[in-house]
Amino acid sequence: MPDDSAKPPHAEHRFATRMSHAGRAGTRVHGFVNPPVHRGSTVLHPDCESRRTFSKDRFNRVMTYGTQGGPTQYALEDVICEIEGGTRCTLVGTGLAAVTVPLMAYLKAGDHCLMPDSVYGPARNIANGLLANYGIETTFYDPAIDEAGIAALMKPNTKVLYTESPGSHTFELQDIPALARAAHVRGAKVLMDNTWGIHHFQPFKHGVDVSIQALTKYVGGHSDVLLGSITVASEEDHLIVRGAASQMGHFAAPDDCWLALRGARTMPVRLRQQEESGLAVARWFEGRPEVQRVLHPALPSHPQHALFKRDFTGGCSLFGVVFQPRYAEADIFRFIDSLALFGIGASWGGYESLALPTTGFITRTATSADLGGYTVRIHIGLEDVADLIADLECGLATLPT
Ligand SMILES: Cc1ncc(COP(=O)(O)O)c(C=O)c1O
């Protein structure tokens, strides 16, 4: 039988402590530290009357059917709320679904949406695909836009200001509090993809209404699970998001949630190490003659480093490297192919390092996609940083002089 001997963490506890204890209250069975995986479709009710009463409250952790989630999902929801400082969380099967569900939830035919030009590619695809098909218009904006600029782009029917900071591949930061002020006075909701910031950016303290995370990345942490979360600070937003996810049949599998729960317990220590190693490699790249600039918000050379220092308590280990313009694509491919410790893969946040060519994969319509040289996205894993740098050094030696 579950017992309640595990106490929820206190707000004053530090992050690592909260990640150790969050989501464990009421989940202990036979004394085991970790909760079991509750798999299931059918939930049995004690009698017909309780079934009728239960069904009316299905978004409020009353177990009525497998799709509404159960103890394993609830434990992870509590952990994600702890990470982002939210109050309610909806889990879905992928990070991409965590992007699409709130867009579908807050927008309807005739509405207008604002999206940063630096947005994660598949978010642009849904804006130009399903949303456009349903009669929803999207304007892509310069991610570095200020409060007056975004106010000027807002229309009476603008219902969603979508944000992602820093932007996928190009790492521009957004002035979220300023943009949120402009959105809120005009009645629009602020949605943010906070996958890069994780807990280092507290979305609800900066005016975000709905925070999206691809748990696939650092929370999962081992490149073996796909999962997304949509976290909010108000009950009203929870009902909107959860209602939309439920109508569309979104669901997060308990086995995947269990893996993400396990990942979350060690995330603080992994993240601290990966952030440190990532910065070491980013700084090393900055000192290389083959490199024109490094796109990492935590580096003082980043054009919006002041915003980073103001709004973030740290970062992760994903950044961009812009090579000198003299290198052709074939040179960069040879460099990446020669690396022994870096995989060529699209996700990030796992324990293994990755190098991904991004030039040619970036779509821009409001700003230029030309970063002035061939660009590679680097993800630093948990390998020893000296080995990674030695590998990169050998790789750079393949570039023409
Ligand atoms: C910024 C960002 N948001 C969302 C996603 C989507 O996550 P998933 O791969 O779980 O669908 C990704 C995936 O790469 C991402 O980089």
Short mmCIF file of C-alpha atoms and ligand atoms in Angstrom, two decimals:
data_model
loop_
_atom_site.label_atom_id
_atom_site.label_comp_id
_atom_site.label_asym_id
_atom_site.label_seq_id
_atom_site.Cartn_x
_atom_site.Cartn_y
_atom_site.Cartn_z
CA MET A 1 0.00 0.00 0.00
CA PRO A 2 1.21 3.58 -0.68
CA ASP A 3 2.16 5.56 2.38
CA ASP A 4 2.80 9.23 2.96
CA SER A 5 6.01 8.98 4.91
CA ALA A 6 7.97 10.79 2.16
CA LYS A 7 7.46 14.50 2.76
CA PRO A 8 7.33 17.02 -0.09
CA PRO A 9 10.38 19.32 -0.23
CA HIS A 10 10.19 22.80 1.29
CA ALA A 11 10.35 25.87 -0.93
CA GLU A 12 13.48 27.07 0.90
CA HIS A 13 15.42 23.93 0.02
CA ARG A 14 18.00 24.30 -2.71
CA PHE A 15 17.46 22.85 -6.18
CA ALA A 16 19.36 19.55 -5.78
CA THR A 17 17.52 18.83 -2.52
CA ARG A 18 14.17 19.52 -4.11
CA MET A 19 15.04 17.26 -7.09
CA SER A 20 15.86 14.47 -4.64
CA HIS A 21 12.55 14.71 -2.79
CA ALA A 22 9.94 16.14 -5.18
CA GLY A 23 7.12 13.89 -6.35
CA ARG A 24 7.75 11.20 -3.75
CA ALA A 25 5.02 11.99 -1.22
CA GLY A 26 2.40 9.27 -1.17
CA THR A 27 4.21 7.09 -3.72
CA ARG A 28 6.16 4.73 -1.46
CA VAL A 29 5.06 1.10 -1.73
CA HIS A 30 6.45 -1.62 0.60
CA GLY A 31 9.14 0.84 1.66
CA PHE A 32 10.89 1.05 -1.70
CA VAL A 33 12.43 4.45 -2.42
CA ASN A 34 11.17 4.70 -5.98
CA PRO A 35 7.50 4.53 -6.94
CA PRO A 36 6.30 1.59 -9.01
CA VAL A 37 5.27 2.05 -12.64
CA HIS A 38 1.48 2.12 -12.73
CA ARG A 39 0.54 0.88 -16.19
CA GLY A 40 -3.09 0.75 -17.08
CA SER A 41 -6.08 1.64 -19.19
CA THR A 42 -9.04 0.56 -17.07
CA VAL A 43 -9.49 1.99 -13.60
CA LEU A 44 -12.01 0.16 -11.45
CA HIS A 45 -14.49 2.11 -9.35
CA PRO A 46 -15.97 0.81 -6.12
CA ASP A 47 -19.56 1.47 -7.27
CA CYS A 48 -21.60 3.25 -9.95
CA GLU A 49 -22.18 6.41 -7.94
CA SER A 50 -18.48 6.98 -7.34
CA ARG A 51 -17.81 6.44 -11.05
CA ARG A 52 -20.28 9.25 -11.86
CA THR A 53 -18.74 11.61 -9.29
CA PHE A 54 -15.17 10.76 -10.33
CA SER A 55 -15.77 11.45 -14.02
CA LYS A 56 -16.76 15.05 -13.33
CA ASP A 57 -13.36 15.80 -11.83
CA ARG A 58 -11.08 14.06 -14.23
CA PHE A 59 -8.46 16.84 -14.62
CA ASN A 60 -7.91 16.96 -10.89
CA ARG A 61 -5.94 13.80 -10.25
CA VAL A 62 -8.98 11.64 -9.85
CA MET A 63 -8.08 8.41 -11.59
CA THR A 64 -10.82 7.53 -14.03
CA TYR A 65 -9.03 6.09 -17.04
CA GLY A 66 -5.41 5.52 -18.08
CA THR A 67 -5.33 8.47 -20.48
CA GLN A 68 -5.90 10.88 -17.57
CA GLY A 69 -2.68 9.68 -15.98
CA GLY A 70 -2.01 7.96 -12.68
CA PRO A 71 0.48 7.97 -9.80
CA THR A 72 3.59 7.69 -12.00
CA GLN A 73 2.60 10.69 -14.12
CA TYR A 74 1.52 12.70 -11.06
CA ALA A 75 4.91 12.16 -9.43
CA LEU A 76 6.67 13.51 -12.53
CA GLU A 77 4.22 16.42 -12.80
CA ASP A 78 5.19 17.44 -9.26
CA VAL A 79 8.88 17.24 -10.16
CA ILE A 80 8.44 19.43 -13.23
CA CYS A 81 6.45 22.00 -11.23
CA GLU A 82 9.36 22.04 -8.79
CA ILE A 83 11.86 22.59 -11.63
CA GLU A 84 9.99 25.51 -13.17
CA GLY A 85 8.20 27.02 -10.18
CA GLY A 86 4.77 26.22 -11.65
CA THR A 87 1.68 24.88 -9.95
CA ARG A 88 0.17 22.45 -12.49
CA CYS A 89 1.74 20.39 -15.26
CA THR A 90 0.43 18.37 -18.18
CA LEU A 91 2.68 15.65 -19.57
CA VAL A 92 2.63 14.62 -23.22
CA GLY A 93 4.51 12.06 -25.31
CA THR A 94 7.12 14.37 -26.89
CA GLY A 95 8.58 17.83 -26.52
CA LEU A 96 7.01 18.68 -29.85
CA ALA A 97 3.56 17.76 -28.54
CA ALA A 98 4.25 20.12 -25.62
CA VAL A 99 4.69 22.85 -28.26
CA THR A 100 1.63 22.01 -30.33
CA VAL A 101 -0.91 21.37 -27.53
CA PRO A 102 -0.87 24.90 -26.01
CA LEU A 103 -0.81 26.48 -29.48
CA MET A 104 -3.97 24.52 -30.35
CA ALA A 105 -5.43 25.27 -26.91
CA TYR A 106 -5.11 29.06 -27.00
CA LEU A 107 -5.68 29.75 -30.70
CA LYS A 108 -8.78 29.42 -32.84
CA ALA A 109 -9.81 30.36 -36.39
CA GLY A 110 -9.35 34.09 -37.01
CA ASP A 111 -6.68 34.52 -34.31
CA HIS A 112 -3.16 35.81 -34.75
CA CYS A 113 0.04 34.37 -33.25
CA LEU A 114 3.52 35.91 -32.90
CA MET A 115 6.49 33.56 -33.13
CA PRO A 116 10.25 34.31 -32.97
CA ASP A 117 12.16 33.78 -36.19
CA SER A 118 14.67 31.70 -34.20
CA VAL A 119 12.02 29.18 -33.15
CA TYR A 120 12.58 25.39 -33.06
CA GLY A 121 11.84 24.30 -36.66
CA PRO A 122 8.84 22.02 -36.03
CA ALA A 123 7.08 24.88 -34.15
CA ARG A 124 7.38 26.92 -37.35
CA ASN A 125 5.99 23.93 -39.26
CA ILE A 126 2.81 23.78 -37.21
CA ALA A 127 2.33 27.55 -37.55
CA ASN A 128 2.68 27.31 -41.32
CA GLY A 129 0.81 23.99 -41.50
CA LEU A 130 -2.05 23.06 -39.18
CA LEU A 131 -2.54 26.52 -37.68
CA ALA A 132 -2.61 28.19 -41.10
CA ASN A 133 -5.03 25.51 -42.36
CA TYR A 134 -7.34 26.30 -39.45
CA GLY A 135 -7.33 30.03 -40.34
CA ILE A 136 -4.79 31.15 -37.73
CA GLU A 137 -2.24 33.68 -38.94
CA THR A 138 1.35 33.73 -37.63
CA THR A 139 3.82 36.60 -37.85
CA PHE A 140 7.47 35.68 -37.32
CA TYR A 141 9.41 38.37 -35.47
CA ASP A 142 13.04 39.22 -34.76
CA PRO A 143 13.81 37.42 -31.45
CA ALA A 144 15.81 40.45 -30.26
CA ILE A 145 12.74 42.69 -30.58
CA ASP A 146 11.98 45.08 -27.69
CA GLU A 147 8.73 45.88 -25.90
CA ALA A 148 7.69 48.69 -28.27
CA GLY A 149 8.56 46.55 -31.28
CA ILE A 150 6.40 43.62 -30.19
CA ALA A 151 3.59 45.99 -29.20
CA ALA A 152 3.64 47.36 -32.75
CA LEU A 153 3.27 43.83 -34.18
CA MET A 154 0.32 42.95 -31.98
CA LYS A 155 -3.13 43.05 -33.51
CA PRO A 156 -6.53 43.10 -31.80
CA ASN A 157 -6.77 39.35 -32.55
CA THR A 158 -3.26 38.43 -31.30
CA LYS A 159 -3.92 35.72 -28.72
CA VAL A 160 -0.50 34.10 -28.36
CA LEU A 161 2.98 35.52 -28.05
CA TYR A 162 5.22 32.50 -28.49
CA THR A 163 8.80 32.73 -27.22
CA GLU A 164 11.91 30.56 -27.03
CA SER A 165 14.98 31.85 -25.26
CA PRO A 166 17.64 31.24 -26.36
CA GLY A 167 16.53 30.36 -29.88
CA SER A 168 17.18 26.98 -31.44
CA HIS A 169 20.49 26.85 -33.31
CA THR A 170 21.23 30.61 -33.15
CA PHE A 171 20.98 31.21 -29.38
CA GLU A 172 19.52 34.73 -29.33
CA LEU A 173 18.00 35.59 -25.95
CA GLN A 174 14.63 37.26 -25.63
CA ASP A 175 13.69 39.99 -23.15
CA ILE A 176 10.81 37.88 -21.80
CA PRO A 177 9.61 40.26 -19.02
CA ALA A 178 9.38 43.17 -21.47
CA LEU A 179 7.65 41.11 -24.16
CA ALA A 180 5.26 39.64 -21.58
CA ARG A 181 4.27 43.14 -20.42
CA ALA A 182 3.39 44.10 -23.99
CA ALA A 183 1.42 40.88 -24.49
CA HIS A 184 -0.49 41.02 -21.23
CA VAL A 185 -1.76 44.60 -21.61
CA ARG A 186 -3.20 43.49 -24.96
CA GLY A 187 -4.75 40.28 -23.59
CA ALA A 188 -2.39 37.74 -25.23
CA LYS A 189 -0.97 34.67 -23.50
CA VAL A 190 2.80 34.23 -23.31
CA LEU A 191 4.01 30.73 -24.21
CA MET A 192 7.68 29.86 -23.84
CA ASP A 193 9.84 26.92 -24.87
CA ASN A 194 12.09 26.80 -21.79
CA THR A 195 13.98 23.62 -22.69
CA TRP A 196 17.39 25.33 -22.75
CA GLY A 197 16.85 27.25 -19.48
CA ILE A 198 15.41 24.24 -17.56
CA HIS A 199 15.45 25.53 -13.94
CA HIS A 200 17.96 28.31 -14.62
CA PHE A 201 15.16 30.43 -16.07
CA GLN A 202 12.10 30.61 -13.84
CA PRO A 203 9.38 31.35 -16.40
CA PHE A 204 6.56 32.37 -14.06
CA LYS A 205 8.74 34.96 -12.31
CA HIS A 206 9.32 36.58 -15.70
CA GLY A 207 5.75 36.86 -16.97
CA VAL A 208 5.35 33.56 -18.84
CA ASP A 209 1.88 31.98 -18.67
CA VAL A 210 2.66 28.57 -20.19
CA SER A 211 6.09 26.94 -20.07
CA ILE A 212 7.07 24.16 -22.43
CA GLN A 213 9.92 21.71 -21.87
CA ALA A 214 11.21 18.84 -23.96
CA LEU A 215 11.93 16.43 -21.07
CA THR A 216 13.63 14.35 -23.76
CA LYS A 217 16.70 16.53 -23.15
CA TYR A 218 18.35 17.01 -19.72
CA VAL A 219 15.51 15.71 -17.55
CA GLY A 220 15.54 12.33 -19.31
CA GLY A 221 19.27 12.85 -19.65
CA HIS A 222 20.18 9.50 -21.21
CA SER A 223 18.94 9.79 -24.83
CA ASP A 224 16.49 6.96 -24.26
CA VAL A 225 13.13 8.65 -23.73
CA LEU A 226 10.84 11.13 -25.51
CA LEU A 227 8.58 13.26 -23.32
CA GLY A 228 7.23 16.80 -23.00
CA SER A 229 5.72 18.98 -20.28
CA ILE A 230 3.41 21.97 -20.32
CA THR A 231 3.52 23.79 -17.00
CA VAL A 232 1.36 26.68 -15.84
CA ALA A 233 0.94 28.82 -12.74
CA SER A 234 -2.85 29.17 -12.71
CA GLU A 235 -5.69 26.70 -12.38
CA GLU A 236 -7.48 28.44 -15.25
CA ASP A 237 -4.57 27.83 -17.62
CA HIS A 238 -4.26 24.26 -16.40
CA LEU A 239 -7.86 23.51 -17.35
CA ILE A 240 -7.33 25.01 -20.83
CA VAL A 241 -4.11 23.07 -21.49
CA ARG A 242 -5.20 19.80 -19.89
CA GLY A 243 -8.56 20.03 -21.64
CA ALA A 244 -6.93 20.44 -25.06
CA ALA A 245 -4.42 17.62 -24.43
CA SER A 246 -7.24 15.37 -23.30
CA GLN A 247 -9.45 16.19 -26.30
CA MET A 248 -6.61 15.35 -28.66
CA GLY A 249 -5.81 12.12 -26.82
CA HIS A 250 -2.34 13.15 -25.71
CA PHE A 251 -0.75 10.94 -23.12
CA ALA A 252 2.61 10.30 -21.50
CA ALA A 253 3.44 6.62 -21.03
CA PRO A 254 4.12 5.62 -17.39
CA ASP A 255 7.34 3.77 -18.26
CA ASP A 256 8.67 6.92 -19.94
CA CYS A 257 7.57 9.06 -16.99
CA TRP A 258 9.38 6.69 -14.66
CA LEU A 259 12.58 7.05 -16.71
CA ALA A 260 12.22 10.85 -16.61
CA LEU A 261 11.65 10.70 -12.83
CA ARG A 262 14.88 8.76 -12.45
CA GLY A 263 16.64 11.25 -14.72
CA ALA A 264 15.41 14.19 -12.65
CA ARG A 265 17.02 12.82 -9.48
CA THR A 266 20.50 13.13 -10.97
CA MET A 267 19.84 16.11 -13.23
CA PRO A 268 21.27 18.79 -10.90
CA VAL A 269 24.68 17.09 -10.78
CA ARG A 270 24.68 16.19 -14.49
CA LEU A 271 23.63 19.66 -15.46
CA ARG A 272 26.22 21.34 -13.25
CA GLN A 273 28.98 19.22 -14.82
CA GLN A 274 27.70 19.64 -18.38
CA GLU A 275 27.32 23.39 -17.95
CA GLU A 276 30.91 23.63 -16.69
CA SER A 277 32.31 21.35 -19.42
CA GLY A 278 30.22 23.12 -22.08
CA LEU A 279 31.60 26.50 -21.06
CA ALA A 280 35.15 25.15 -21.03
CA VAL A 281 34.75 23.85 -24.59
CA ALA A 282 32.94 27.02 -25.72
CA ARG A 283 35.81 29.17 -24.36
CA TRP A 284 38.34 26.89 -26.03
CA PHE A 285 36.56 27.31 -29.38
CA GLU A 286 36.60 31.10 -28.86
CA GLY A 287 40.37 31.00 -28.75
CA ARG A 288 40.74 29.05 -31.99
CA PRO A 289 41.73 30.86 -35.21
CA GLU A 290 39.39 28.63 -37.27
CA VAL A 291 36.41 29.99 -35.35
CA GLN A 292 34.78 33.34 -36.01
CA ARG A 293 32.48 33.37 -32.94
CA VAL A 294 30.75 31.15 -30.43
CA LEU A 295 27.01 31.45 -29.79
CA HIS A 296 26.62 30.82 -26.06
CA PRO A 297 24.56 33.20 -23.88
CA ALA A 298 26.79 32.58 -20.84
CA LEU A 299 29.87 33.95 -22.64
CA PRO A 300 30.58 37.67 -22.15
CA SER A 301 31.02 37.90 -25.96
CA HIS A 302 27.33 37.03 -26.51
CA PRO A 303 25.52 40.20 -27.66
CA GLN A 304 22.79 39.69 -25.04
CA HIS A 305 24.98 38.48 -22.20
CA ALA A 306 23.52 41.22 -19.95
CA LEU A 307 20.06 39.65 -20.36
CA PHE A 308 21.54 36.26 -19.48
CA LYS A 309 23.04 37.66 -16.28
CA ARG A 310 19.79 39.42 -15.41
CA ASP A 311 17.34 36.53 -16.02
CA PHE A 312 19.24 33.21 -15.83
CA THR A 313 21.04 31.57 -12.92
CA GLY A 314 23.07 29.41 -15.31
CA GLY A 315 22.82 27.53 -18.56
CA CYS A 316 23.22 24.16 -20.19
CA SER A 317 25.76 22.62 -22.54
CA LEU A 318 24.25 23.39 -25.95
CA PHE A 319 25.79 26.17 -28.06
CA GLY A 320 26.77 27.13 -31.60
CA VAL A 321 30.15 27.57 -33.27
CA VAL A 322 30.41 29.85 -36.31
CA PHE A 323 33.47 29.01 -38.39
CA GLN A 324 35.52 31.45 -40.44
CA PRO A 325 33.82 32.18 -43.78
CA ARG A 326 36.72 30.68 -45.73
CA TYR A 327 35.59 27.11 -44.93
CA ALA A 328 33.28 25.30 -47.32
CA GLU A 329 30.60 22.83 -46.27
CA ALA A 330 32.83 19.91 -47.30
CA ASP A 331 35.56 21.15 -44.91
CA ILE A 332 33.13 21.30 -41.99
CA PHE A 333 31.68 17.88 -42.83
CA ARG A 334 35.22 16.44 -42.85
CA PHE A 335 35.91 18.05 -39.46
CA ILE A 336 32.72 16.60 -37.92
CA ASP A 337 33.14 13.19 -39.54
CA SER A 338 36.66 12.94 -38.16
CA LEU A 339 35.57 13.35 -34.53
CA ALA A 340 35.74 10.18 -32.45
CA LEU A 341 33.82 11.35 -29.36
CA PHE A 342 31.06 13.45 -30.95
CA GLY A 343 27.99 11.83 -32.48
CA ILE A 344 26.05 13.43 -35.33
CA GLY A 345 22.53 13.57 -33.97
CA ALA A 346 19.58 15.91 -33.64
CA SER A 347 18.60 15.74 -29.97
CA TRP A 348 20.62 16.96 -26.96
CA GLY A 349 20.68 16.86 -23.17
CA GLY A 350 22.00 13.29 -22.98
CA TYR A 351 25.29 12.13 -21.44
CA GLU A 352 27.03 12.01 -24.81
CA SER A 353 28.53 14.80 -26.90
CA LEU A 354 27.15 15.75 -30.31
CA ALA A 355 28.17 17.94 -33.24
CA LEU A 356 25.52 18.87 -35.79
CA PRO A 357 25.94 21.01 -38.91
CA THR A 358 23.17 23.63 -38.81
CA THR A 359 23.88 25.82 -41.83
CA GLY A 360 21.22 25.05 -44.42
CA PHE A 361 18.87 23.70 -41.75
CA ILE A 362 17.83 27.11 -40.43
CA THR A 363 14.73 28.77 -41.87
CA ARG A 364 14.34 32.52 -41.41
CA THR A 365 11.68 34.80 -42.79
CA ALA A 366 11.92 37.94 -40.62
CA THR A 367 15.70 38.08 -40.16
CA SER A 368 18.76 36.73 -41.98
CA ALA A 369 19.81 33.09 -41.58
CA ASP A 370 23.35 34.04 -42.59
CA LEU A 371 25.56 33.92 -39.50
CA GLY A 372 28.64 34.88 -41.51
CA GLY A 373 30.20 31.41 -41.64
CA TYR A 374 29.35 27.73 -41.49
CA THR A 375 27.72 26.89 -38.16
CA VAL A 376 27.88 23.75 -36.06
CA ARG A 377 25.72 23.07 -33.00
CA ILE A 378 27.69 21.46 -30.20
CA HIS A 379 26.27 19.52 -27.28
CA ILE A 380 28.67 18.63 -24.51
CA GLY A 381 27.99 15.44 -22.57
CA LEU A 382 29.61 13.89 -19.51
CA GLU A 383 32.89 12.79 -21.09
CA ASP A 384 36.12 14.21 -19.67
CA VAL A 385 36.52 17.70 -21.09
CA ALA A 386 40.26 17.21 -21.82
CA ASP A 387 39.43 14.21 -24.03
CA LEU A 388 36.74 16.22 -25.85
CA ILE A 389 39.11 19.11 -26.50
CA ALA A 390 41.84 16.74 -27.71
CA ASP A 391 39.33 15.16 -30.11
CA LEU A 392 38.20 18.58 -31.38
CA GLU A 393 41.82 19.67 -31.79
CA CYS A 394 42.51 16.66 -34.04
CA GLY A 395 39.32 17.44 -35.96
CA LEU A 396 40.29 21.07 -36.56
CA ALA A 397 43.61 19.85 -37.96
CA THR A 398 41.65 18.41 -40.92
CA LEU A 399 40.59 21.93 -41.99
CA PRO A 400 42.55 23.53 -44.83
CA THR A 401 45.10 26.15 -43.75
C1 LIG B 1 14.06 23.66 -28.23
C2 LIG B 1 13.33 22.37 -28.46
N1 LIG B 1 12.03 22.31 -28.14
C3 LIG B 1 11.32 21.17 -28.34
C4 LIG B 1 11.91 20.06 -28.88
C5 LIG B 1 11.09 18.84 -29.13
O1 LIG B 1 11.41 17.78 -28.31
P1 LIG B 1 11.13 16.25 -28.75
O2 LIG B 1 12.34 15.80 -29.48
O3 LIG B 1 10.92 15.55 -27.44
O4 LIG B 1 9.89 16.24 -29.57
C6 LIG B 1 13.26 20.08 -29.23
C7 LIG B 1 13.93 18.90 -29.83
O5 LIG B 1 15.00 18.92 -30.32
C8 LIG B 1 13.99 21.28 -29.02
O6 LIG B 1 15.29 21.37 -29.36
#
